[in-house]
Coordinates of C-alpha atoms in Angstrom, one line a residue:
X1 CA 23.8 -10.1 1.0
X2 CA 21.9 -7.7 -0.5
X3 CA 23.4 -7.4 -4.2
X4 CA 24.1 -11.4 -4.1
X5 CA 23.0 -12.9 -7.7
X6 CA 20.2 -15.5 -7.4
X7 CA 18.6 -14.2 -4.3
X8 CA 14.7 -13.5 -4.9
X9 CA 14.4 -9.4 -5.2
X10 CA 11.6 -9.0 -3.0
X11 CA 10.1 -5.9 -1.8
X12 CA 13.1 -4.8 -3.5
X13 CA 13.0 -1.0 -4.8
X14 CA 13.7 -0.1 -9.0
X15 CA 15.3 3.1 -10.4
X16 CA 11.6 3.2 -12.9
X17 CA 8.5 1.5 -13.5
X18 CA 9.5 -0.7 -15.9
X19 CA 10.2 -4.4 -15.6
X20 CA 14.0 -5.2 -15.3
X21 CA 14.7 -8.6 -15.6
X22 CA 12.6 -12.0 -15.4
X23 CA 11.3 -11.5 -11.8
X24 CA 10.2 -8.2 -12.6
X25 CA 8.0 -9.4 -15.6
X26 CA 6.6 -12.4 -13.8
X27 CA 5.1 -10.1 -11.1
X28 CA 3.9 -7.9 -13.8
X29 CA 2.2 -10.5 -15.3
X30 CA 1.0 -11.6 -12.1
X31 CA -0.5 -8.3 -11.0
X32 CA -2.3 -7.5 -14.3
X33 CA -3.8 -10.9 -13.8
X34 CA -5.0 -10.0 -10.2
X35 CA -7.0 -6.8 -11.4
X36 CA -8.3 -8.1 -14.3
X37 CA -9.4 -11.1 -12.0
X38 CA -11.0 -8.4 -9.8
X39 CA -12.6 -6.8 -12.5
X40 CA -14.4 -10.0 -13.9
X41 CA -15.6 -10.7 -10.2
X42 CA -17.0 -7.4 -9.9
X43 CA -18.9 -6.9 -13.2
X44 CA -20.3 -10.3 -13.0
X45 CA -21.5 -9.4 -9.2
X46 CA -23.0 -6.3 -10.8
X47 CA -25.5 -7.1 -13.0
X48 CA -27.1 -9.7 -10.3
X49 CA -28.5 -7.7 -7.8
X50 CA -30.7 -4.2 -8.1
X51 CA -29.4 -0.3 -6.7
X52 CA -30.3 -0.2 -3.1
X53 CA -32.2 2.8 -1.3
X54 CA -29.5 5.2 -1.5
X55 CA -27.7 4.2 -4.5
X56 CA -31.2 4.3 -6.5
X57 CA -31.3 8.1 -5.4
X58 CA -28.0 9.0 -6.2
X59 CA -29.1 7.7 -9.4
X60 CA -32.0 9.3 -9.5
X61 CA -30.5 12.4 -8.8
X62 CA -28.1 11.7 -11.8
X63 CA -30.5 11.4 -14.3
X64 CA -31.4 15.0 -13.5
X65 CA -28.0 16.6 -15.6
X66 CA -29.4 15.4 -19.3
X67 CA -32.3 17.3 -20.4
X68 CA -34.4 18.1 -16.8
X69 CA -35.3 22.2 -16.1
X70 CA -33.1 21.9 -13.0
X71 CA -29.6 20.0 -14.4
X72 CA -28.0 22.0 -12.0
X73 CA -29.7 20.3 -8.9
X74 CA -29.9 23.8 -7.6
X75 CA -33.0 22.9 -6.0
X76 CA -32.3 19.6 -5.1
X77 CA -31.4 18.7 -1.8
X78 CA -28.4 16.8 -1.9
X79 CA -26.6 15.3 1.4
X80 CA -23.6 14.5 -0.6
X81 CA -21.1 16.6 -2.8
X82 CA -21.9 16.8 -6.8
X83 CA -18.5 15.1 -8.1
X84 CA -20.1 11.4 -8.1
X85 CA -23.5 11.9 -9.1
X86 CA -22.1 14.2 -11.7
X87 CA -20.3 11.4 -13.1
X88 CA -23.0 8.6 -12.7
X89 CA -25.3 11.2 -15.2
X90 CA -22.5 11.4 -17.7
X91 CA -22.5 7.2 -17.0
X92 CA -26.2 6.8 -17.2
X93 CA -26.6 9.0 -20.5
X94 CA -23.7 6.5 -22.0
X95 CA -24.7 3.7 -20.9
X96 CA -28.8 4.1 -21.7
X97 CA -29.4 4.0 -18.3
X98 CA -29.0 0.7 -17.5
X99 CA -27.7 -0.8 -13.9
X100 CA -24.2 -1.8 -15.0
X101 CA -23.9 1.9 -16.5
X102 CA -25.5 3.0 -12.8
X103 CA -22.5 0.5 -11.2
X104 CA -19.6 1.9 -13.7
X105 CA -18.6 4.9 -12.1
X106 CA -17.3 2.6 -8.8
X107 CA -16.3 -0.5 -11.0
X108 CA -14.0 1.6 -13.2
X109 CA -13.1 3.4 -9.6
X110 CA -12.1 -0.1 -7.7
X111 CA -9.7 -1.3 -10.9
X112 CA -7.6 2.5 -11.3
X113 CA -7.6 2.4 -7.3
X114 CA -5.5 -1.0 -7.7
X115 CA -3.6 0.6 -10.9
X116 CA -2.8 3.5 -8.2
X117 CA -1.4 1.3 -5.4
X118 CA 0.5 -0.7 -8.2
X119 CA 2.8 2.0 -9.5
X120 CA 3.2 3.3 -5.5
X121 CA 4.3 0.6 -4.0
X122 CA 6.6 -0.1 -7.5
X123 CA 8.1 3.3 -6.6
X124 CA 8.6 2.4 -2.8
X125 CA 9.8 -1.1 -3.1
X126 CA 9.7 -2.8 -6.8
X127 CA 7.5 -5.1 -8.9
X128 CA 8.2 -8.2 -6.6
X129 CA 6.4 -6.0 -3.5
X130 CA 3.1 -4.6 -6.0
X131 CA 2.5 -8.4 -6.8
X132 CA 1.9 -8.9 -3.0
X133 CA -0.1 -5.7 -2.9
X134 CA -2.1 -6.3 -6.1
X135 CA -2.7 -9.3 -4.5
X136 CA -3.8 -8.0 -0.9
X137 CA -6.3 -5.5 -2.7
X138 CA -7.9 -7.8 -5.8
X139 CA -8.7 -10.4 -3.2
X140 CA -9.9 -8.4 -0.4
X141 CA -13.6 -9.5 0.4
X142 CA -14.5 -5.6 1.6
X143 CA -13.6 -4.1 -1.5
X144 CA -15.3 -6.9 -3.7
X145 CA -18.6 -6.1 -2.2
X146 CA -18.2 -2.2 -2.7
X147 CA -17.3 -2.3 -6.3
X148 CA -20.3 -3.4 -7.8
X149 CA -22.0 -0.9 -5.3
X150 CA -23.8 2.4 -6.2
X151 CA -22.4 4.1 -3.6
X152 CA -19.7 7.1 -2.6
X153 CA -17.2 5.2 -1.3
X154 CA -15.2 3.3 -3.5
X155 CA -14.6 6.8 -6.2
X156 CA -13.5 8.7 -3.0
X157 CA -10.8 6.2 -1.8
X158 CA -9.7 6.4 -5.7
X159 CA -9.1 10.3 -5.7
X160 CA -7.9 10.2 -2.1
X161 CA -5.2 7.5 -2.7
X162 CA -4.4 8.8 -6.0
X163 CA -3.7 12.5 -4.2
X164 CA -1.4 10.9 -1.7
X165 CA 0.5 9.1 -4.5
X166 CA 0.9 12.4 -6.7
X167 CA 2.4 14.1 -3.3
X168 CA 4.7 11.6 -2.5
X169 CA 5.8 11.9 -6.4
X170 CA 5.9 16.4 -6.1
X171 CA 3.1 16.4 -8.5
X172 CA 1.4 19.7 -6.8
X173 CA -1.2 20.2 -8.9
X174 CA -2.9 17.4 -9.2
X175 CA -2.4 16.1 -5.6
X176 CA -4.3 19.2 -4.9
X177 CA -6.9 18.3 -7.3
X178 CA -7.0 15.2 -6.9
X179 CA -7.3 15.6 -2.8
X180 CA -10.4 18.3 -3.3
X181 CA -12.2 15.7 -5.7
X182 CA -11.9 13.3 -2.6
X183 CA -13.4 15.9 0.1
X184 CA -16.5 16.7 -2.9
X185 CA -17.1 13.5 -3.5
X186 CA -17.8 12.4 0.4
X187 CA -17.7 14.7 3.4
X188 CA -15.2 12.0 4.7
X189 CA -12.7 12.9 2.0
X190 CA -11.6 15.5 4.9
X191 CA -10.1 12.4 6.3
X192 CA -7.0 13.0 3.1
X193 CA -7.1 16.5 3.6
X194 CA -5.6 15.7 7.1
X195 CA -3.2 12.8 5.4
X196 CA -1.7 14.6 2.8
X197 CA 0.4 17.2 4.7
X198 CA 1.8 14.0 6.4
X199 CA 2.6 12.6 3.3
X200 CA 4.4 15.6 1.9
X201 CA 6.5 16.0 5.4
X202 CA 7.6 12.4 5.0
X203 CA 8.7 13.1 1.0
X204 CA 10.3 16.4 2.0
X205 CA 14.2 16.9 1.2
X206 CA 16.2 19.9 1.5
X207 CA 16.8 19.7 -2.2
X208 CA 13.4 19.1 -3.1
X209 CA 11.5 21.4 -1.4
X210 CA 7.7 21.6 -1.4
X211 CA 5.8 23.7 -3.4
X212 CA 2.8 24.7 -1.9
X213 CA 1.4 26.9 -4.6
X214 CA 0.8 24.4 -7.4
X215 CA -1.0 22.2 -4.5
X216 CA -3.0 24.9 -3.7
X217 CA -4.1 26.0 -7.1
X218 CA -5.2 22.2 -7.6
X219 CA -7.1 22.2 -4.9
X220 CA -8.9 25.7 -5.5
X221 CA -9.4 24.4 -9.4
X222 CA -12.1 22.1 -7.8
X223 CA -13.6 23.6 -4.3
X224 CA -14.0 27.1 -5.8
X225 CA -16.7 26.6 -8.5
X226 CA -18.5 23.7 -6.4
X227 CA -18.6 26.2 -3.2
X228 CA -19.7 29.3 -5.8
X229 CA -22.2 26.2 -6.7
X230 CA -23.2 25.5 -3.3
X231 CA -23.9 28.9 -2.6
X232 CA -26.4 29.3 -5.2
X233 CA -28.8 26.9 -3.7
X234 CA -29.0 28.4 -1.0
X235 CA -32.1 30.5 -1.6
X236 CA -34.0 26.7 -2.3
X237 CA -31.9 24.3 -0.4
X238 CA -29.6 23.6 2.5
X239 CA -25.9 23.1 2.0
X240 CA -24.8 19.2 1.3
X241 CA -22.6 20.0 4.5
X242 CA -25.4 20.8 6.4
X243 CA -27.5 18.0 5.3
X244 CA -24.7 15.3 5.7
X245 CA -24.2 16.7 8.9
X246 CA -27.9 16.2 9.5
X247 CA -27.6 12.8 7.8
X248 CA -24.8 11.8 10.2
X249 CA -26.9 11.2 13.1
X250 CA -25.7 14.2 13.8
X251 CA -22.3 13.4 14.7
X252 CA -21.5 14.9 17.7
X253 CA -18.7 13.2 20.6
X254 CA -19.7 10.2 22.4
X255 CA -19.1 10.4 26.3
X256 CA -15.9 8.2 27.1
X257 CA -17.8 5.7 29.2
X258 CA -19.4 4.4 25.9
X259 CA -15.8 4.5 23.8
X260 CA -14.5 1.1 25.2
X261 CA -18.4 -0.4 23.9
X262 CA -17.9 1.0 20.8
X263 CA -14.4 -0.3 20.1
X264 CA -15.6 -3.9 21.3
X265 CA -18.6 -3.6 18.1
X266 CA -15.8 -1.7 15.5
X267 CA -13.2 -5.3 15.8
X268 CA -15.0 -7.8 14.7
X269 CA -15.7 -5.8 11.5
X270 CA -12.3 -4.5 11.2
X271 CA -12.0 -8.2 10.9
X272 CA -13.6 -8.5 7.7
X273 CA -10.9 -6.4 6.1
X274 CA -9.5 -9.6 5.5
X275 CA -12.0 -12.0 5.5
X276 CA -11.4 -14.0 8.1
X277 CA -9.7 -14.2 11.5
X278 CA -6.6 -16.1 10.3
X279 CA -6.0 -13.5 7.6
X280 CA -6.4 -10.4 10.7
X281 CA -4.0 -12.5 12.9
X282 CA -1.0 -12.9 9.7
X283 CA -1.8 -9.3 8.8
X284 CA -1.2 -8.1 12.3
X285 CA 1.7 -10.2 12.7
X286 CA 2.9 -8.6 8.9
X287 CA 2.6 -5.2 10.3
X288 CA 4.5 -5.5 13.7
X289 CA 7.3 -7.6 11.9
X290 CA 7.7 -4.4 10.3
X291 CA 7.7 -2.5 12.7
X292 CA 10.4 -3.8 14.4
X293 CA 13.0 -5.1 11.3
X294 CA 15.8 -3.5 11.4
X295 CA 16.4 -1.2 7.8
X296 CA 19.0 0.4 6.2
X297 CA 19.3 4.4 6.1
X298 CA 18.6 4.3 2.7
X299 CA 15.1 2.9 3.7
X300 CA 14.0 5.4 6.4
X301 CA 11.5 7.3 4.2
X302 CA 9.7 4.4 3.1
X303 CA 9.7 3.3 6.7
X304 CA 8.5 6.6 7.9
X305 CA 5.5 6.7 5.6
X306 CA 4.3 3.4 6.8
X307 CA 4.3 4.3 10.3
X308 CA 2.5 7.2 9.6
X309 CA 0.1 5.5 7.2
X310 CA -0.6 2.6 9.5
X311 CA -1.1 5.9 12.2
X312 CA -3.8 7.5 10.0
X313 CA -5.6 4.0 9.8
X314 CA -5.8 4.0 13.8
X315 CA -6.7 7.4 13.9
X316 CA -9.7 6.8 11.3
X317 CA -10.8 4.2 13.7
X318 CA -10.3 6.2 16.7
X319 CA -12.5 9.0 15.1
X320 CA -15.7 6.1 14.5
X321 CA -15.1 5.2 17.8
X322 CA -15.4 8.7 19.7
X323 CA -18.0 10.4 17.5
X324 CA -21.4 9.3 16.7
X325 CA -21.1 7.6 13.5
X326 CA -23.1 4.8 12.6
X327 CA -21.2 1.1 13.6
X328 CA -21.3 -0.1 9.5
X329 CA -18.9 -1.7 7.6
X330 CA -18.9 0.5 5.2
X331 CA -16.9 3.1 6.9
X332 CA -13.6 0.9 6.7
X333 CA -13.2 0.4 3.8
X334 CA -10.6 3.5 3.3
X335 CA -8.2 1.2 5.8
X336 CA -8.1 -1.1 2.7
X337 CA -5.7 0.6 0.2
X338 CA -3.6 1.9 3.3
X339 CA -3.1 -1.3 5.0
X340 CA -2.3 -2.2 1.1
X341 CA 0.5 0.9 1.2
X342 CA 1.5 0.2 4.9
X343 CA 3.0 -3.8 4.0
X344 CA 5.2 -2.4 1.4
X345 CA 6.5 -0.1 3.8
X346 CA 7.1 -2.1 6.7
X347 CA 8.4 -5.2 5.6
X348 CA 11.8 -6.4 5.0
X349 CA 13.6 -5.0 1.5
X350 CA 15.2 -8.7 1.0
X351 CA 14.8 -12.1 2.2
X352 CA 16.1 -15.8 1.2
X353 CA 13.1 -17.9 1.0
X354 CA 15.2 -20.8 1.9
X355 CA 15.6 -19.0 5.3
X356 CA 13.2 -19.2 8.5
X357 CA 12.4 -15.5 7.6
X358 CA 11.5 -16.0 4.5
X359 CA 9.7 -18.9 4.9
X360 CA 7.8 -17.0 7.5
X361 CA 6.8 -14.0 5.7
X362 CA 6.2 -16.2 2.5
X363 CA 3.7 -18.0 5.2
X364 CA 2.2 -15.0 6.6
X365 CA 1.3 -13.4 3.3
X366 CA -0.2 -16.7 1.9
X367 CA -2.3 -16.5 4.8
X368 CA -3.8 -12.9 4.4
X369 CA -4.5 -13.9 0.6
X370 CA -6.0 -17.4 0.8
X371 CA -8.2 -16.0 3.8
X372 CA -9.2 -12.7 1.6
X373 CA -9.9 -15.4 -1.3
X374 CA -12.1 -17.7 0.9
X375 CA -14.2 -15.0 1.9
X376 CA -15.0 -13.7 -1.4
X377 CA -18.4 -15.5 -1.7
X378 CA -19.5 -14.1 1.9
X379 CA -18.9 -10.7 0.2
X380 CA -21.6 -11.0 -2.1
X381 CA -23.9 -13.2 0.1
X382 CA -23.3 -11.8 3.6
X383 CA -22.0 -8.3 3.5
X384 CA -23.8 -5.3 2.7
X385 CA -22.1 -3.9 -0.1
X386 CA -25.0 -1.7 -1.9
X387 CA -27.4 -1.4 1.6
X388 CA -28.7 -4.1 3.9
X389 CA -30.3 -6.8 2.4
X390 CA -30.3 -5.5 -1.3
X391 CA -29.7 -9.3 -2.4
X392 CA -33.2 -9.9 -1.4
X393 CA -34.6 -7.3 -4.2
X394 CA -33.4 -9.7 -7.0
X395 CA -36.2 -9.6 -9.3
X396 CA -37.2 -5.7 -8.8
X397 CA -36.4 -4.0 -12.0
X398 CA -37.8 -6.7 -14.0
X399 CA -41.2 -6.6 -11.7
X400 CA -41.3 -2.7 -12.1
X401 CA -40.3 -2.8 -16.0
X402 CA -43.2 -5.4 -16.9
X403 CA -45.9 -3.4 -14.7
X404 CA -44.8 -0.6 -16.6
X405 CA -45.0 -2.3 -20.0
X406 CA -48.5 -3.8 -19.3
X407 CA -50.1 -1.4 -16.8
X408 CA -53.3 0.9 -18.6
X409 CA -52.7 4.9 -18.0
X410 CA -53.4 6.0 -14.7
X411 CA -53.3 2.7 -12.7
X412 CA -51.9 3.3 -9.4
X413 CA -49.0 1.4 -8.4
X414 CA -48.5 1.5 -4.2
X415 CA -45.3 2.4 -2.0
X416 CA -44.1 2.2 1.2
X417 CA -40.4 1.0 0.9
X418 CA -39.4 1.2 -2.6
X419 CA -40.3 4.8 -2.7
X420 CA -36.5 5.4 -3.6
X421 CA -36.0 2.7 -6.3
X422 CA -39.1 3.6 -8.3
X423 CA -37.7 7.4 -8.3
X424 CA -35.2 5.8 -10.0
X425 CA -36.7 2.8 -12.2
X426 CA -40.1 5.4 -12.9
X427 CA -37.7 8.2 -14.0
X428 CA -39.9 10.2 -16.0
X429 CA -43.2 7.8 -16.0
X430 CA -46.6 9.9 -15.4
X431 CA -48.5 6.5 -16.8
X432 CA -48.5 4.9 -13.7
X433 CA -49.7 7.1 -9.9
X434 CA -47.7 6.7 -7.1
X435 CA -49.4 6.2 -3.8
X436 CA -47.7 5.8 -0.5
X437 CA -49.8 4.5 2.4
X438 CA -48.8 3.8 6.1
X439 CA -51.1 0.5 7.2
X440 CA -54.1 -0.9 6.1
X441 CA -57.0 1.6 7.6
X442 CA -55.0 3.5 5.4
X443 CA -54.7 1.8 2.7
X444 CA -58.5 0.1 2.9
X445 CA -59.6 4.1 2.6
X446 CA -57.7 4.7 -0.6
X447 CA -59.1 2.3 -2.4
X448 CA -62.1 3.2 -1.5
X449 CA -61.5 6.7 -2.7
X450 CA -60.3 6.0 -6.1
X451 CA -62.6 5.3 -9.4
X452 CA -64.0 1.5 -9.4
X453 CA -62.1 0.8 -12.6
X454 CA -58.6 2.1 -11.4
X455 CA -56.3 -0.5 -11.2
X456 CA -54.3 -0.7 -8.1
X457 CA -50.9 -2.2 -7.4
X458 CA -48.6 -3.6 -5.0
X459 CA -44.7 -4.8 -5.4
X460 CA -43.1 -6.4 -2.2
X461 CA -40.2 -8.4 -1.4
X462 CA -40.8 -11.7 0.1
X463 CA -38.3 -11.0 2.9
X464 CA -41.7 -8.6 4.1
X465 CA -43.8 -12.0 4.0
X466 CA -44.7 -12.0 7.7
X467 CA -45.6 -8.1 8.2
X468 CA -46.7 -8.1 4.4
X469 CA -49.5 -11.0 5.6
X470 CA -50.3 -9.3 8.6
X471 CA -51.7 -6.4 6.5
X472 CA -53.1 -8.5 3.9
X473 CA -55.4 -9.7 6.5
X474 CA -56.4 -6.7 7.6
X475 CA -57.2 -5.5 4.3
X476 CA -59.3 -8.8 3.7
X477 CA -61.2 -7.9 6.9
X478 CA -61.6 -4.4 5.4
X479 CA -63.3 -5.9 1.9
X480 CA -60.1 -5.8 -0.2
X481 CA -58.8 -8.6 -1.8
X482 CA -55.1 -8.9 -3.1
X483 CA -54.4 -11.2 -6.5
X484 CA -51.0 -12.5 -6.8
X485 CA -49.6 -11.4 -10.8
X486 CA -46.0 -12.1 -11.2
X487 CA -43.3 -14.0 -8.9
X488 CA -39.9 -12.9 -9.8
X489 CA -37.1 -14.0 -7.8
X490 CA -37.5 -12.5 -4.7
X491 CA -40.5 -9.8 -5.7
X492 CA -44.1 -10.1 -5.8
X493 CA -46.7 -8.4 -7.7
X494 CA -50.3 -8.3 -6.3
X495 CA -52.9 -6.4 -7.9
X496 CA -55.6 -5.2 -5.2
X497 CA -59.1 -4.7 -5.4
X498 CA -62.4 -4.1 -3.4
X499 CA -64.1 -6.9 -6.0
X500 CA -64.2 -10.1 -4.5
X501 CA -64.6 -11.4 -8.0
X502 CA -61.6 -10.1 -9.7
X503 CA -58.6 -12.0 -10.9
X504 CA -55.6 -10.4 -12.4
X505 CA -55.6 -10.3 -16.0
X506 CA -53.1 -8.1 -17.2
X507 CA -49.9 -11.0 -17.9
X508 CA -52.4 -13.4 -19.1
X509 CA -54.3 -16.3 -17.0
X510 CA -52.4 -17.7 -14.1

């Protein structure tokens, strides 16, 4: 019975967002504890690794609000809308420009995405349901290894989750501006654009009717002055639509006889959304117990919105699958907070746990966590949460920090792949030349070109050891000699020469 005393109110569904009674404060309790669990994971992950390619020009292109003759970036050319790298400069100047202040913008976004599915899902189904939720996204491996990231993603899914959330609550304006943050954040923000009307049909009653006109004016508050932006730049560079378009391989529709090949390489990383096989397998099972348990009329809307939710989550994949987007685990993580939505939605209102139905959903959702929580380590070891391999730079900043420090003026410091973290790290450095070279005819010519008492350079990653010693004996064959300086975790700093005799001095004898 559904009003019996002493029955566990799960997934049950409160009059307001406060706690009501001692159930309601336990899971309170329980999902503060989750996010601030989340939250410690994710700063502590954050200060351990460096800003990978992208994130390092993204950053680089934030320092360029505070004091630079272009803080408008209107002749920069940017693949991405401003919104994020608008907010890492406002981080950075804060923060002293430091990584965590880089990694902020996405840590503070991970923790207010959680705060948004929280009240949601209290709205939809009570405190008892937000525990599990809370629980489902704080543990979730994918979004662990995106937080600490200095990427797009994770601030998108925050102002695309928290627009659906203000629409299913008849908050106009901000759903509108909310949802146009989203789409000028990341070009895939279109993806809310197309899920919001949904959301609103689902919320619509006759009594409440929708107001359009608020959700417009949100929405033009935001893409108005960025388009007016846009335009401007025109006369010194291409639109961020164009170049993401570019970016995007370009997308275009694959033929149908590859779709079925694609689909076979997009599951075993849809997968990872929770961790582990065993968790996919007790979500699935979750979601199609839902869809099938019978519910009361009174429960039709919240039913409704999880079908179409769950629906938008296929289609998302569908869309990977059919155009010519890269196969990367980074484009999934949006499914995240909407599978987080969909459970809440779907699953029963009430159950005894001394019954085989609860027992079996208390089963199934201790599966989906403890697999998410076993997984967590693989997120930071295994997954590519800030650009493939970016574990294996550990040591970078502090090589590039301590060359800086020691080099003399005008000492050239080589490139070939950090070109985008020392745009970054040598923000506003003349001391030290830059010098990219391809291979080592190359390279052996440069040195011959510069000034005999130049100082010359090199920081590599060990994971480069085999094509980095292939070049370093060509260069030997050529008459240049390389001089190990400093060993920092996983960088090394050579200093190169065409003097057989020299030895690198500048940290002190070896």
């Amino acid at each position: 019975m559904l009003g019996s005393p002493g029955l566990p109110r799960l997934l049950s569904e409160p009059a307001s967002l406060r706690p009501s009674g001692r159930l309601d404060l336990t899971a309170c309790l329980v999902v503060c504890g989750l996010l601030l669990l989340q939250q410690a994971w994710a700063w502590q992950a954050a200060g351990r690794w460096p800003l990978s390619g992208d994130s390092s020009l993204y950053a680089f292109q934030a320092l360029h609000w505070w004091g630079e003759p272009d803080p408008l970036f209107l002749a920069h050319w940017l693949d991405k809308p401003p919104v994020y790298i608008w907010l890492q400069s406002l981080a950075l100047h804060l923060g002293r420009n430091t990584l965590l202040a880089a990694k902020s913008v996405n840590l503070a976004a991970t923790v207010l995405t959680g705060l948004v599915l929280v009240l949601w899902c209290v709205r939809l189904r009570g405190w008892p349901s937000a525990a599990l939720v809370a629980g489902v996204w704080s543990l979730n491996p994918l979004v662990l290894a995106w937080a600490p990231s200095g990427l797009t993603d994770p601030l998108m899914v925050l102002w695309g989750m928290a627009a659906l959330w203000l629409a299913w609550e008849g908050r106009w304006f901000g759903a509108g501006l909310l949802l146009a943050l989203a789409l000028f954040t990341r070009q895939a923000g279109l993806a809310y654009l197309a899920m919001l009307p949904v959301v609103v049909h689902v919320r619509a009653q006759p009594d409440t009717p929708v107001d359009w006109k608020p959700l417009l004016f949100g929405f033009s508050a935001v893409a108005v002055p960025i388009q007016l932006w846009d335009l401007a730049r025109w006369h010194a560079a291409p639109s961020f639509w164009t170049l993401g378009f570019d970016h995007y391989a370009p997308l275009g529709i694959v033929p149908p006889q590859d779709w079925w090949p694609r689909l076979a390489e997009w599951l075993p990383l849809i997968r990872e959304l929770t961790g582990h096989w065993s968790g996919a397998v007790a979500m699935a099972a979750l979601l199609i117990w839902g869809m099938f348990e019978h519910r009361s009329d009174g429960e039709r809307r919240q039913r409704r919105l999880g079908f179409w939710l769950l629906a938008a989550a296929c289609g998302w994949l569908a869309i990977h699958v059919m155009l010519s987007f890269s196969i990367w685990l980074r484009y999934l993580l949006p499914l995240a907070p909407l599978l987080c939505v969909v459970l809440p939605c779907l699953l029963p209102r009430m159950v005894r746990l001394v019954s085989l139905r609860g027992l079996l959903l208390l089963l199934a959702s201790s599966v989906v966590l403890f697999s998410e929580a076993l997984y967590i380590p693989r997120a930071q070891l295994q997954y590519l949460p800030t650009g493939p391999r970016t574990k294996e730079l550990a040591g970078l900043p502090e090589a590039v920090q301590r060359l800086q420090a020691a080099a003399p003026p005008r000492s050239v410091l080589l490139e070939r792949e950090f070109s985008w973290h020392y745009l970054y790290l040598l923000y506003g450095d003349t001391a030290l030349n830059r010098h990219w070279f391809a291979d080592a005819d190359h390279l052996v010519d440069l040195l011959h070109e510069l000034p005999s008492e130049t100082l010359v350079f090199w920081v590599r990653a060990r994971r480069d050891e085999p094509e980095a010693g292939r070049l370093l004996t060509k260069l030997a064959q050529g008459g240049v000699h390389a001089t190990v300086c400093l060993e920092i975790e996983e960088i090394i700093l050579q200093e190169l020469s065409t003097n057989p005799g020299r030895r690198c001095a500048l940290f002190g004898p070896r």
